[in-house]
Coordinates of C-alpha atoms in Angstrom, one line a residue:
X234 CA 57.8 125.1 166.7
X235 CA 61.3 123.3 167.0
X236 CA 63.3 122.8 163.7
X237 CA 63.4 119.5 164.4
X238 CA 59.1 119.7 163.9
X239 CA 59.3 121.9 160.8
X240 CA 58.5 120.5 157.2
X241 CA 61.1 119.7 155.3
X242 CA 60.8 121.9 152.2
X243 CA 61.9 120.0 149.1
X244 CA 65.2 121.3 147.5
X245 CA 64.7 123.3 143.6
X246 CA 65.4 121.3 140.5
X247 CA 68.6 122.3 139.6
X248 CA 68.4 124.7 136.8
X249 CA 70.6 124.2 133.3
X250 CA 72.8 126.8 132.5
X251 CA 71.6 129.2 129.2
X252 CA 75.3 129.0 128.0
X253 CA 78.3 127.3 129.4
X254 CA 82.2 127.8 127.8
X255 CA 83.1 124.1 129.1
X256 CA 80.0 122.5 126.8
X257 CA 78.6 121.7 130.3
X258 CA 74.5 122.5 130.8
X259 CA 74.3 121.2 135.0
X260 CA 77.3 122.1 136.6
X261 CA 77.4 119.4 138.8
X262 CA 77.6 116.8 135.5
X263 CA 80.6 114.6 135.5
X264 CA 83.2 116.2 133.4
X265 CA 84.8 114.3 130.7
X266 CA 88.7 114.7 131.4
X267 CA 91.5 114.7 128.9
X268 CA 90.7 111.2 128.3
X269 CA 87.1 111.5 127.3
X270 CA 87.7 114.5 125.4
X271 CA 90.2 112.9 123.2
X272 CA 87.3 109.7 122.7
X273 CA 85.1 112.5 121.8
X274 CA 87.5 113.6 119.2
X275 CA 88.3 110.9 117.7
X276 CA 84.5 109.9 117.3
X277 CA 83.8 112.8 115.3
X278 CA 86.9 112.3 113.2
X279 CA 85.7 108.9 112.2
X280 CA 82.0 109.3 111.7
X281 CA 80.7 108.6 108.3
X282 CA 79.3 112.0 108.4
X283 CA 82.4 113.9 108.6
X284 CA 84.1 111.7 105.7
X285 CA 81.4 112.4 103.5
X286 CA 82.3 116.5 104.4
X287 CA 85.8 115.9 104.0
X288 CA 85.3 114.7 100.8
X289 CA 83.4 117.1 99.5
X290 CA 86.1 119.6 100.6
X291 CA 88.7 117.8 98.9
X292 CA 86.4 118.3 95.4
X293 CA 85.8 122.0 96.0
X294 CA 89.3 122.4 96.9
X295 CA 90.8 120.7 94.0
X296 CA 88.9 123.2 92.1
X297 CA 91.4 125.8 92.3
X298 CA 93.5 123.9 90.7
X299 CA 92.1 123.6 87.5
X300 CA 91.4 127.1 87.2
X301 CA 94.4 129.0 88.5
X302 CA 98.1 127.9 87.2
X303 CA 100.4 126.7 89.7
X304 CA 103.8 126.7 90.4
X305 CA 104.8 122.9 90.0
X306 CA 103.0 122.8 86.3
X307 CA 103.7 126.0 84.7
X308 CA 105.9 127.9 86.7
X309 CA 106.3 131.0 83.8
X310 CA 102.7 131.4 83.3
X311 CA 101.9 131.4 87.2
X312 CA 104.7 134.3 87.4
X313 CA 102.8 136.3 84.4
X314 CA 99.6 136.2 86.1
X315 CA 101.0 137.3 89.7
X316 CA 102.9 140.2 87.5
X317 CA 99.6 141.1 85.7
X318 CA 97.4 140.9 88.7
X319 CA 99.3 143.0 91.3
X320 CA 96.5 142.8 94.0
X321 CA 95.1 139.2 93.9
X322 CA 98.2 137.5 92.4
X323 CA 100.2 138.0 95.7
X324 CA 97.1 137.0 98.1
X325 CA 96.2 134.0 96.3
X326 CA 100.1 132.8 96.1
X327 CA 100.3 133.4 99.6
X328 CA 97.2 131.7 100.6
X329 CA 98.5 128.4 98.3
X330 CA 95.9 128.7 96.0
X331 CA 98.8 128.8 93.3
X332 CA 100.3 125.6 94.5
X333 CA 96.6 123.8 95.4
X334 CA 98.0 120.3 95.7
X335 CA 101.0 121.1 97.9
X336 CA 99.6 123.1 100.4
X337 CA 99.2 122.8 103.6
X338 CA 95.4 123.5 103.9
X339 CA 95.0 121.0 100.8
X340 CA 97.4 118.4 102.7
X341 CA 95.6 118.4 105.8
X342 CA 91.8 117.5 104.1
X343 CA 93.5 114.6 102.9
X344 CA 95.3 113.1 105.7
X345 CA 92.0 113.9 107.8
X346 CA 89.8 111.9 104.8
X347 CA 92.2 109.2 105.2
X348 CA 92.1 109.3 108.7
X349 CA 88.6 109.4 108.9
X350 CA 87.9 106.7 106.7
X351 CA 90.8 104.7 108.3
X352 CA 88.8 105.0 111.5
X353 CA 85.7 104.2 109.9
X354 CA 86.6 101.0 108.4
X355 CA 88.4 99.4 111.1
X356 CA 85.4 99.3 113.5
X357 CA 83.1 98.5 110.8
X358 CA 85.0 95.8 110.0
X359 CA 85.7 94.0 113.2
X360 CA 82.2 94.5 113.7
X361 CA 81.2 92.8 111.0
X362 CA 83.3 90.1 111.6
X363 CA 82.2 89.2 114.4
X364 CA 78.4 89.4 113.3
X365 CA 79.8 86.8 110.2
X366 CA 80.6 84.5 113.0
X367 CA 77.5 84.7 114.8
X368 CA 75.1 81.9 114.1
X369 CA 71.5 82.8 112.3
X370 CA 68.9 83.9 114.4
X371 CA 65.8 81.2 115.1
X372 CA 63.1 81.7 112.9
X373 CA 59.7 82.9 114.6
X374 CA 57.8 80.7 116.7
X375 CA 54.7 82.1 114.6
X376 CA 54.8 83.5 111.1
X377 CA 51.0 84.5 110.5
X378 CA 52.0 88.3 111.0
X379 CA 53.9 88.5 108.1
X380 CA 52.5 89.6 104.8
X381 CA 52.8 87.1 101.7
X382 CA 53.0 84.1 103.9
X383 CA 52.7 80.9 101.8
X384 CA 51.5 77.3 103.1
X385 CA 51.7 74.1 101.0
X386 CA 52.1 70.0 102.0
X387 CA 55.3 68.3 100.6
X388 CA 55.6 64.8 100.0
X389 CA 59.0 64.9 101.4
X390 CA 59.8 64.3 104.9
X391 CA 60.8 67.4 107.3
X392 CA 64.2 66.5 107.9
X393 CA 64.6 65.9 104.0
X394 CA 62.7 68.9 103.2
X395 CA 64.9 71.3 105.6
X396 CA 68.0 69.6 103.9
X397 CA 66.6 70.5 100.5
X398 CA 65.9 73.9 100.9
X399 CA 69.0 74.3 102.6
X400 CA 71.0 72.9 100.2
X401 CA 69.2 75.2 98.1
X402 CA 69.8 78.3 99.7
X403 CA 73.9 77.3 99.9
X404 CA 74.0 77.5 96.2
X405 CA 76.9 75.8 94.5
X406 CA 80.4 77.1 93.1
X407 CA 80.6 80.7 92.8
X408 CA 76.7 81.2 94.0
X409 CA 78.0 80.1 97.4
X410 CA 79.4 84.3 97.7
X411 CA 75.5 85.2 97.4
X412 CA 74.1 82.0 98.7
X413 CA 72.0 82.2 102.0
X414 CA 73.3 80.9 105.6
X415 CA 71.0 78.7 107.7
X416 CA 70.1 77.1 110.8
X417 CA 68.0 74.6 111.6
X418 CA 66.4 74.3 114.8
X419 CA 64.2 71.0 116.4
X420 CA 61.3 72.2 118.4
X421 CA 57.6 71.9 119.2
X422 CA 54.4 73.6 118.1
X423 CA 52.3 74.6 120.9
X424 CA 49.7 71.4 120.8
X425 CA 53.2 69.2 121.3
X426 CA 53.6 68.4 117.5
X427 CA 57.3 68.1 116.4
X428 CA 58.5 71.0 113.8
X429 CA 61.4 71.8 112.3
X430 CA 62.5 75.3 111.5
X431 CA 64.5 76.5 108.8
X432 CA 66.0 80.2 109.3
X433 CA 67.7 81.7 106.1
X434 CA 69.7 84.7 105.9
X435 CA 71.0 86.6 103.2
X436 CA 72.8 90.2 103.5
X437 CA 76.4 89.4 104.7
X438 CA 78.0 90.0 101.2
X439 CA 76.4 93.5 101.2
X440 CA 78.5 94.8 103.9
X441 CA 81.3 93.2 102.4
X442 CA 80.8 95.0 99.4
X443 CA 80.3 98.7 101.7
X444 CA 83.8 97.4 103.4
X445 CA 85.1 96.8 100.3
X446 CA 84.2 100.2 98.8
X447 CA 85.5 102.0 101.9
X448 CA 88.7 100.1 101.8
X449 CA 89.6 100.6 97.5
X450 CA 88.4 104.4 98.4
X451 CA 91.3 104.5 100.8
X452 CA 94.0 102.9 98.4
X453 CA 92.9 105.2 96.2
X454 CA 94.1 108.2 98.7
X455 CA 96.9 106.5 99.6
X456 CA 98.0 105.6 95.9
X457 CA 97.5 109.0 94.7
X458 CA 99.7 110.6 98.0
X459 CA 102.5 107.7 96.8
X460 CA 102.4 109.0 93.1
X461 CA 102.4 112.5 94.0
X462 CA 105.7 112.1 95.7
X463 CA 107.3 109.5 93.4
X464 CA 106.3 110.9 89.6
X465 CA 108.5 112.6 87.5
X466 CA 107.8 114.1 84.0
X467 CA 110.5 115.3 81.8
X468 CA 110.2 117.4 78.4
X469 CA 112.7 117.3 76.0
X470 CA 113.2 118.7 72.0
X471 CA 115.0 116.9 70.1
X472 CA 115.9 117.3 66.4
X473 CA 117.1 114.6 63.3
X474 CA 120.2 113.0 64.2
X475 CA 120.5 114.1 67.9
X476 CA 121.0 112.4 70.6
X477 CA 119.4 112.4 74.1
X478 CA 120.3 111.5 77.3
X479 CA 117.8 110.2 80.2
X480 CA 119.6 112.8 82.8
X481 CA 117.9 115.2 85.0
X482 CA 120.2 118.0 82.9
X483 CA 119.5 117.0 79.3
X484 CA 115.7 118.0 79.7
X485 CA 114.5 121.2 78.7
X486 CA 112.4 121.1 81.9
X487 CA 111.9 118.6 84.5
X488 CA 109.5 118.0 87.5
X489 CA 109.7 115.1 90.0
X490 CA 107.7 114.4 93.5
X491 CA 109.2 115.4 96.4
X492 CA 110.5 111.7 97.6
X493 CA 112.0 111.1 94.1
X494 CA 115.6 111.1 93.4
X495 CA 117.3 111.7 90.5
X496 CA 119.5 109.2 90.8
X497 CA 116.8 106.8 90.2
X498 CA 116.2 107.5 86.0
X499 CA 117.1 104.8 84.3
X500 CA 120.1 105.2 82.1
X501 CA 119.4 105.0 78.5
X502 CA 119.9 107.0 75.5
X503 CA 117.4 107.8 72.3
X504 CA 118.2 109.2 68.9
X505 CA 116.1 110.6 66.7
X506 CA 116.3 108.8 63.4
X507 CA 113.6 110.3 61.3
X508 CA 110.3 112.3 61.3
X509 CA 107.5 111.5 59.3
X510 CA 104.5 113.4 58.9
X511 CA 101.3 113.9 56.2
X512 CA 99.2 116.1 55.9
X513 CA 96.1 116.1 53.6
X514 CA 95.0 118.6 50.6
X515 CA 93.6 120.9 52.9
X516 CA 96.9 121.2 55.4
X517 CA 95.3 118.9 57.9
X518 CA 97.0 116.5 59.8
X519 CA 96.8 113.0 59.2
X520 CA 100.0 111.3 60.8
X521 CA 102.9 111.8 62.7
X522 CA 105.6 109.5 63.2
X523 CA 109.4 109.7 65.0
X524 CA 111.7 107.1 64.0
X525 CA 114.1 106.1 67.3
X526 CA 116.6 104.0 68.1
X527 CA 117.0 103.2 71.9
X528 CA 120.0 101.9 73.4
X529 CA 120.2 100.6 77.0
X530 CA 123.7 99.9 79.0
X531 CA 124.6 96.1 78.2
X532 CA 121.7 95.2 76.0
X533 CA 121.9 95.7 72.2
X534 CA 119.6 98.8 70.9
X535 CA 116.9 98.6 69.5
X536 CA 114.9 100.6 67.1
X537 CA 111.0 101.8 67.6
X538 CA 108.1 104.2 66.6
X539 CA 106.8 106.8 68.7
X540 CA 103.1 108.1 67.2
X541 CA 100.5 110.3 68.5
X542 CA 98.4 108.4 71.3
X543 CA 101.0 105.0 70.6
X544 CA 103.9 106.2 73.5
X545 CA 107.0 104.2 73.6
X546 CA 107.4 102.4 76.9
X547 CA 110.8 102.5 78.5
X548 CA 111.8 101.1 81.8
X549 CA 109.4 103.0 84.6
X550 CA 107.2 105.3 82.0
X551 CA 106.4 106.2 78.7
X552 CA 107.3 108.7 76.2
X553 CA 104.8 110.6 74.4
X554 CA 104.8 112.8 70.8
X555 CA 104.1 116.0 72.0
X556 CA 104.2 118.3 69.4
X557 CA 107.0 118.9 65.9
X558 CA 108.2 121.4 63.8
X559 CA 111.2 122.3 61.4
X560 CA 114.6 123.1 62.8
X561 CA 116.1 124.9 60.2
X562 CA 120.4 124.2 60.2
X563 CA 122.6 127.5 60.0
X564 CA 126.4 128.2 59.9
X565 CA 127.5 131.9 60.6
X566 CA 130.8 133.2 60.4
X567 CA 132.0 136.3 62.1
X568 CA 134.0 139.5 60.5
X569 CA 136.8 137.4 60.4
X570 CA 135.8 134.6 58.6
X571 CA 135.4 131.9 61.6
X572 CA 132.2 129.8 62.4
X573 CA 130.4 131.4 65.3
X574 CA 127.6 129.2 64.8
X575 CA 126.6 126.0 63.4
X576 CA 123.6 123.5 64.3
X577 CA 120.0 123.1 64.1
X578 CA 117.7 126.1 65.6
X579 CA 113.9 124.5 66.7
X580 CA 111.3 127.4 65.2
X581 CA 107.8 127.6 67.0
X582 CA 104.9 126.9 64.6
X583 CA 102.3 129.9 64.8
X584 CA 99.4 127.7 62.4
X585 CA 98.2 125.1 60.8
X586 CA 100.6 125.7 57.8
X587 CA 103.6 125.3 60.2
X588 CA 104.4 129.3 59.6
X589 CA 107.3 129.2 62.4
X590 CA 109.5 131.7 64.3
X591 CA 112.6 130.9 65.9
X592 CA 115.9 133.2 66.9
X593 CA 119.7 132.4 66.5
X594 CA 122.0 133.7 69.1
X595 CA 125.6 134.0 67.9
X596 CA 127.6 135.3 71.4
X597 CA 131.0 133.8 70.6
X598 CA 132.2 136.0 68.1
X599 CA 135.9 136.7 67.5
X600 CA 136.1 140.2 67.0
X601 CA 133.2 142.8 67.5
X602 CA 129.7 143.0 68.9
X603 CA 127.7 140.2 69.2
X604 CA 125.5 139.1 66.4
X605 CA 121.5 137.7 67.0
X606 CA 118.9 136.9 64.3
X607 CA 115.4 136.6 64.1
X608 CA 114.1 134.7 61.5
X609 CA 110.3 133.4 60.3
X610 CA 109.8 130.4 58.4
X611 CA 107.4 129.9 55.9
X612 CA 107.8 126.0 54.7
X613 CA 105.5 126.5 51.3
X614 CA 106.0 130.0 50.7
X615 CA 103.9 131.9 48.1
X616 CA 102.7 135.5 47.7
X617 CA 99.9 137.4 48.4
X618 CA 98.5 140.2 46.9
X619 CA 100.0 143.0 48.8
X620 CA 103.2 141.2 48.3
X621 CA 104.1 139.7 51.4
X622 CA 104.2 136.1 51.6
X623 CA 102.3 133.4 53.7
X624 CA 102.4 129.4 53.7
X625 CA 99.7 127.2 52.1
X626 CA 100.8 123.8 53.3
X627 CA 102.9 122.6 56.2
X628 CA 105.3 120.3 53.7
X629 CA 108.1 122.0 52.6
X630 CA 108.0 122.3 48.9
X631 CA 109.0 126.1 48.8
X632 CA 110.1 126.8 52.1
X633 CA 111.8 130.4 52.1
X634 CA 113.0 132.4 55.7
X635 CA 113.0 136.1 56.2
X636 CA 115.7 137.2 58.4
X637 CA 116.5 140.2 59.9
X638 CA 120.0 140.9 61.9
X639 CA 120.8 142.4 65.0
X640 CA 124.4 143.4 66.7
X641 CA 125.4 144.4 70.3
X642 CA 125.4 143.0 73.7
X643 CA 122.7 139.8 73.9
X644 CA 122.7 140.1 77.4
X645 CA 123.6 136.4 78.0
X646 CA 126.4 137.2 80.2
X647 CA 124.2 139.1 83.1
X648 CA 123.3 135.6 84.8
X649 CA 119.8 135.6 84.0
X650 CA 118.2 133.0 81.8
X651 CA 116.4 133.7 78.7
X652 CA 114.0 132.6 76.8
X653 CA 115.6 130.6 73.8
X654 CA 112.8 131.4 71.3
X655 CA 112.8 135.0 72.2
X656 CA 115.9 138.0 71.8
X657 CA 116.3 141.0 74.0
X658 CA 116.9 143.6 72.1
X659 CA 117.0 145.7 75.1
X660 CA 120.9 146.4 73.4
X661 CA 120.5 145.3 70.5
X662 CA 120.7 147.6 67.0
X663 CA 119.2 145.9 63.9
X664 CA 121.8 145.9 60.8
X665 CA 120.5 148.2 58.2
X666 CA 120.6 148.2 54.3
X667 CA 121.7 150.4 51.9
X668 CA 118.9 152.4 52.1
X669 CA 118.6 153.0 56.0
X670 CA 116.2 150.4 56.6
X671 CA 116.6 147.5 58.7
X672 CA 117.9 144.6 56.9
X673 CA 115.5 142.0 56.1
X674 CA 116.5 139.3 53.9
X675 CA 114.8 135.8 52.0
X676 CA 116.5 132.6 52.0
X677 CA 116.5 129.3 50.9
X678 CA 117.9 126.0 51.4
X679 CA 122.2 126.1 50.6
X680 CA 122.2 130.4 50.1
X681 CA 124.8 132.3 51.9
X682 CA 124.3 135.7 52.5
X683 CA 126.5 138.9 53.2
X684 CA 126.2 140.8 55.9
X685 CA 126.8 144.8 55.5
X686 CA 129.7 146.5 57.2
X687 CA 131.9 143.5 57.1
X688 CA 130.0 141.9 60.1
X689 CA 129.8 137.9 58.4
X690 CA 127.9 135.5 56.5
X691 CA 125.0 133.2 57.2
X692 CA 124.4 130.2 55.6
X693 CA 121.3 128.4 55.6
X694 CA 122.5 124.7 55.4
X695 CA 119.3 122.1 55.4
X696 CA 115.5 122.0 57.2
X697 CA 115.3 118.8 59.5
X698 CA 112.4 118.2 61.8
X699 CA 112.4 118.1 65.3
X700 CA 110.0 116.7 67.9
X701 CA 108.9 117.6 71.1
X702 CA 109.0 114.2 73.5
X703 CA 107.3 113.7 76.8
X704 CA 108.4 111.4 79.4
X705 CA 106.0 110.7 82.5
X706 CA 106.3 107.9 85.1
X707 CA 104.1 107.4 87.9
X708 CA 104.5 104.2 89.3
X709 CA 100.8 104.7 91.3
X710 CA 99.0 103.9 88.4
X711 CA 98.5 100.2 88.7
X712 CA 97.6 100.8 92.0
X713 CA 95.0 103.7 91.3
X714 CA 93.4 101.7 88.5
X715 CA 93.3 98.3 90.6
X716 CA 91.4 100.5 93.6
X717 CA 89.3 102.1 91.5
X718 CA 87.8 99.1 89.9
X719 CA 88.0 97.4 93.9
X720 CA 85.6 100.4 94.8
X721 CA 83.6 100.3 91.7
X722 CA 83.1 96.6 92.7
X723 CA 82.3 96.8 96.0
X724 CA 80.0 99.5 95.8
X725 CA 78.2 97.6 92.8
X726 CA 77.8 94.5 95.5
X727 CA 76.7 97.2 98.0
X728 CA 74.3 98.6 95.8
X729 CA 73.0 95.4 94.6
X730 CA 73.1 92.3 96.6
X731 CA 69.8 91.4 98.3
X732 CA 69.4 91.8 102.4
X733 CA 66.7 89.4 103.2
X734 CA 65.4 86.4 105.6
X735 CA 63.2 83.6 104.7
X736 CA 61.9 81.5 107.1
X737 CA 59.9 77.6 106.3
X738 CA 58.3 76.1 109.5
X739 CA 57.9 71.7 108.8
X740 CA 55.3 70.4 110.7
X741 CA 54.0 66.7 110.5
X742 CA 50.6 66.2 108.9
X743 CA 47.9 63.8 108.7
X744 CA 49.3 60.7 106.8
X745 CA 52.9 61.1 104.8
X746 CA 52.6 64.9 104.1
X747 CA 54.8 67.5 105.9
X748 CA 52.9 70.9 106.4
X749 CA 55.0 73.6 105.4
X750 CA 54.7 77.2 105.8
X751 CA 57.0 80.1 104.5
X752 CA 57.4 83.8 105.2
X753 CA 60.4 86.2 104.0
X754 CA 61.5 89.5 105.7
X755 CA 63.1 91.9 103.3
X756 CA 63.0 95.8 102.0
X757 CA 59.7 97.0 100.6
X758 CA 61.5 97.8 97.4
X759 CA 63.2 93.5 97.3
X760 CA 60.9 92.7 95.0
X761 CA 62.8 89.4 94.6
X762 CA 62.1 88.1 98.0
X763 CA 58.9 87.1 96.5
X764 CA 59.7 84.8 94.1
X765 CA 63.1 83.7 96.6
X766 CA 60.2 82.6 99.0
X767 CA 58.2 80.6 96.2
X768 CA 61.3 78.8 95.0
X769 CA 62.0 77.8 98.5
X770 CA 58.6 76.7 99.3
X771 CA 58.8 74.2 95.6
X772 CA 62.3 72.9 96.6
X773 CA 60.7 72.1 100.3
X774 CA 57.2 70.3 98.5
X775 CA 59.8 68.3 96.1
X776 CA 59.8 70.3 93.1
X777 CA 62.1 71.8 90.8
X778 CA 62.9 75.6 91.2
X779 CA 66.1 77.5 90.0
X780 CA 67.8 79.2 92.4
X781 CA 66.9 83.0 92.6
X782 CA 69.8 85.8 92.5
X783 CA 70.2 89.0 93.2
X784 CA 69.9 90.3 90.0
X785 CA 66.5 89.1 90.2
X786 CA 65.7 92.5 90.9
X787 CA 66.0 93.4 87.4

């Protein structure tokens, strides 16, 4: 037999591949290219499905946050817990997960969310457009498969009953945002009669609402990213009769954004005037008020309260009462006889009876070692049974200090800051009494004590108050508060406004009466479109019916 006689056998079906590196199952398919890889990519990154994981990330990231301290808010206590967890504090640190908000990883779930969404919207919403513009579909050319089809005769004409209903279904004034569009078509039932067919539709504003959502969700993003970079919060204390400066170096500490300069604070000075607080019979705290006077560059100044919850608003942000205490006012003098030290020390309350501890550092001394002083203040001192003394109320009415002195080196001259409310007495001795003991003496308002061995005198001059002040500015939250009510908004129209279609088919009876029959397409759950339907079919038979809306549902 020739070849050319032989059966053609037919060729195999070409068998997919069980695994493929290049994503490819036939290896003769088309391949994508650089081009349709990148399409591919950028699909995925704006699919609905991968904003909703994104922003689930971003929630279960954020979570580390709350939990762990970081760096930009409390920069001592994130170095205690690295010190006191030698294993975990350096991996976590190193992974960012002790600066959550300024990482990397943290940074790039956020610009992929917004870039996601971004993408997501901006389809969506061309697309939409463009279905806005489009005119309603025809209704039906038969409406007996529908369930809850109505039929009725008007009195009306068709032409005036298709102008009634929709008129209706246009609503007036701020009902024409959920109103219905229409179209009305001419045409001819099968046995030749002349109809007239009103199509309504409802369900634009809902996608407005979703695009709406989508759109506040990204300001959101976008306002929180601009506040992060341009906030600052300063903390300041500040006792009776001072003075203080809005500078970056008059703070106690001070924490901007990473865009924000300086330079930008605006220039104005506050005094504390007074401090006012009251307590009731049992100690607790009933009011707290600071007394400033505020004075701006060319404008007159101008005097104010700052309360708890009640900030005072300066240009760009607000200061806030953070906390108070007593600031007890000494004047040392050295072995030979000059003042070392004078002003107001701020002492940390340790309970509700204002009990506070506080330190003076005396370095600048004339002759000899340095001298340092710890001190506790007990504002309405009376004593207990063992003979100590505590505080029963946080006014002063007795208030009485114990203070015990230290000499030597304070180590303020090493270049390493200290804490002001603490003293190393790493080289410190404590000055001792007659009988061996470290010195520990009780004063009060205006008494001067002695030192032993020559070493000076300390004078306790008055008790004023201090307060603890708070400055924050974020300029994002306007922005962040408009959005969020923009989202809350549109996803309440989303949620809420009706997607339906009615339909009303005028035909020409016997005599003056126009047939009319209605059906409505809309969600099994649109329990509305019901009575919509019925109020369309009364305005199209002449009779009064109110308008139904979308809170119909209800």
């Amino acid at each position: 037999m020739s070849d050319a006689s032989r059966p053609v056998e037919p060729e195999a079906p070409e068998q997919p591949k069980r695994f493929s590196v290049d994503n490819y199952a036939y290896p003769q398919a088309p391949r994508l290219g650089v081009r349709g890889w990148l399409r591919w990519g950028w699909r995925q990154v704006t699919s609905m499905r991968l904003a909703l994981v994104l922003l689930l990330l971003l929630g279960l990231a954020a979570i580390p946050g709350s939990l762990l301290p970081q760096w930009p808010q409390d920069a001592a206590k994130t170095q205690s817990f690295v010190d006191n967890n030698p294993f975990w504090g350096p991996v976590l640190d190193g992974v960012g997960m002790l600066d959550v908000f300024g990482s990397a990883w943290f940074t790039s779930i956020y610009v992929l969310l917004f870039a996601s969404l971004v993408g997501c919207i901006v389809p969506r919403a061309i697309t939409h457009g463009k279905a806005a513009r489009t005119a309603v579909a025809a209704a039906p050319r038969s409406l007996a498969r529908y369930d809850g089809r109505l039929e009725d005769s008007s009195p009306l004409t068709a032409s005036h009953a298709a102008d009634a209903v929709v008129a209706w279904g246009r609503g007036r004034g701020v009902g024409r945002l959920v109103g219905y569009r229409s179209r009305v078509d001419e045409r001819t039932a099968r046995d030749g009669t002349p109809q007239l067919a009103v199509a309504l539709e409802q369900g634009a504003l809902r996608e407005w609402g979703n695009l709406l959502f989508h759109t506040a969700l990204v300001g959101v993003l976008f306002s929180m990213a601009f506040g992060a970079a341009y906030t600052y919060r300063g903390q300041a204390v500040l006792v009776e009769g001072q003075t203080f400066t809005n500078a970056v170096v008059a703070y106690d500490s001070f924490e901007s954004g990473r865009l924000f300069d300086p330079a930008w604070l605006d220039p104005f000075t506050l005094r504390l005037d007074q401090f006012e607080s009251s307590f009731d019979a049992a100690g607790r705290p009933v009011s707290f008020r600071a007394d400033v006077t505020v004075t701006r560059p060319g404008d007159a100044a101008f005097t104010d309260s700052i309360r708890v919850n009640h900030p005072l608003e300066v240009e760009g942000g607000k200061i806030y009462l953070q906390g108070n205490g007593y600031a007890p006012s000494f004047t040392v003098k050295d072995a030979d006889g000059n003042i070392a030290f004078s002003g107001a020390v701020p002492f940390l309350p340790q309970d509700g009876a204002y009990t506070s501890t506080g330190v003076v550092k005396v370095p600048d001394v004339t002759s000899g070692e340095q001298l340092g002083f710890r001190a506790t203040l007990y504002p309405s001192a009376a004593p207990t049974a063992d003979g100590n003394i505590v505080s029963v109320n946080p006014q002063p009415t007795n208030p009485v200090i114990l203070l015990t002195a230290y000499t030597g080196d304070l180590g303020l001259d090493t270049g390493i800051p200290q804490n002001v409310y603490q003293l190393d007495e790493s080289q410190l001795s404590p000055v001792r009494g007659d009988d061996g003991l470290p010195l520990v003496v009780d004063l009060r308002p205006g008494d001067t004590i002695t030192l032993p061995d020559g070493l000076g005198t300390v004078t306790w001059e008055s008790l004023p108050r201090f307060v603890a002040l708070d400055l924050r500015a974020d300029p994002s939250l306007p922005w962040i508060l408009a959005t969020s009510l923009a989202s809350l908004l549109g996803i309440g129209i989303s949620l809420f406004s009706p997607r339906r279609r009615l339909w009303l088919i005028l035909t020409a009876g016997d005599g003056e009466r126009t047939l009319v029959e209605a059906a409505a397409l809309a969600p099994p759950h649109d329990e509305a479109a019901t009575r919509a339907l019925a109020s369309a079919l009364a305005v199209a038979t002449g009779r009064p019916a109110p308008r139904p809306r979308a809170r119909q549902e209800d």
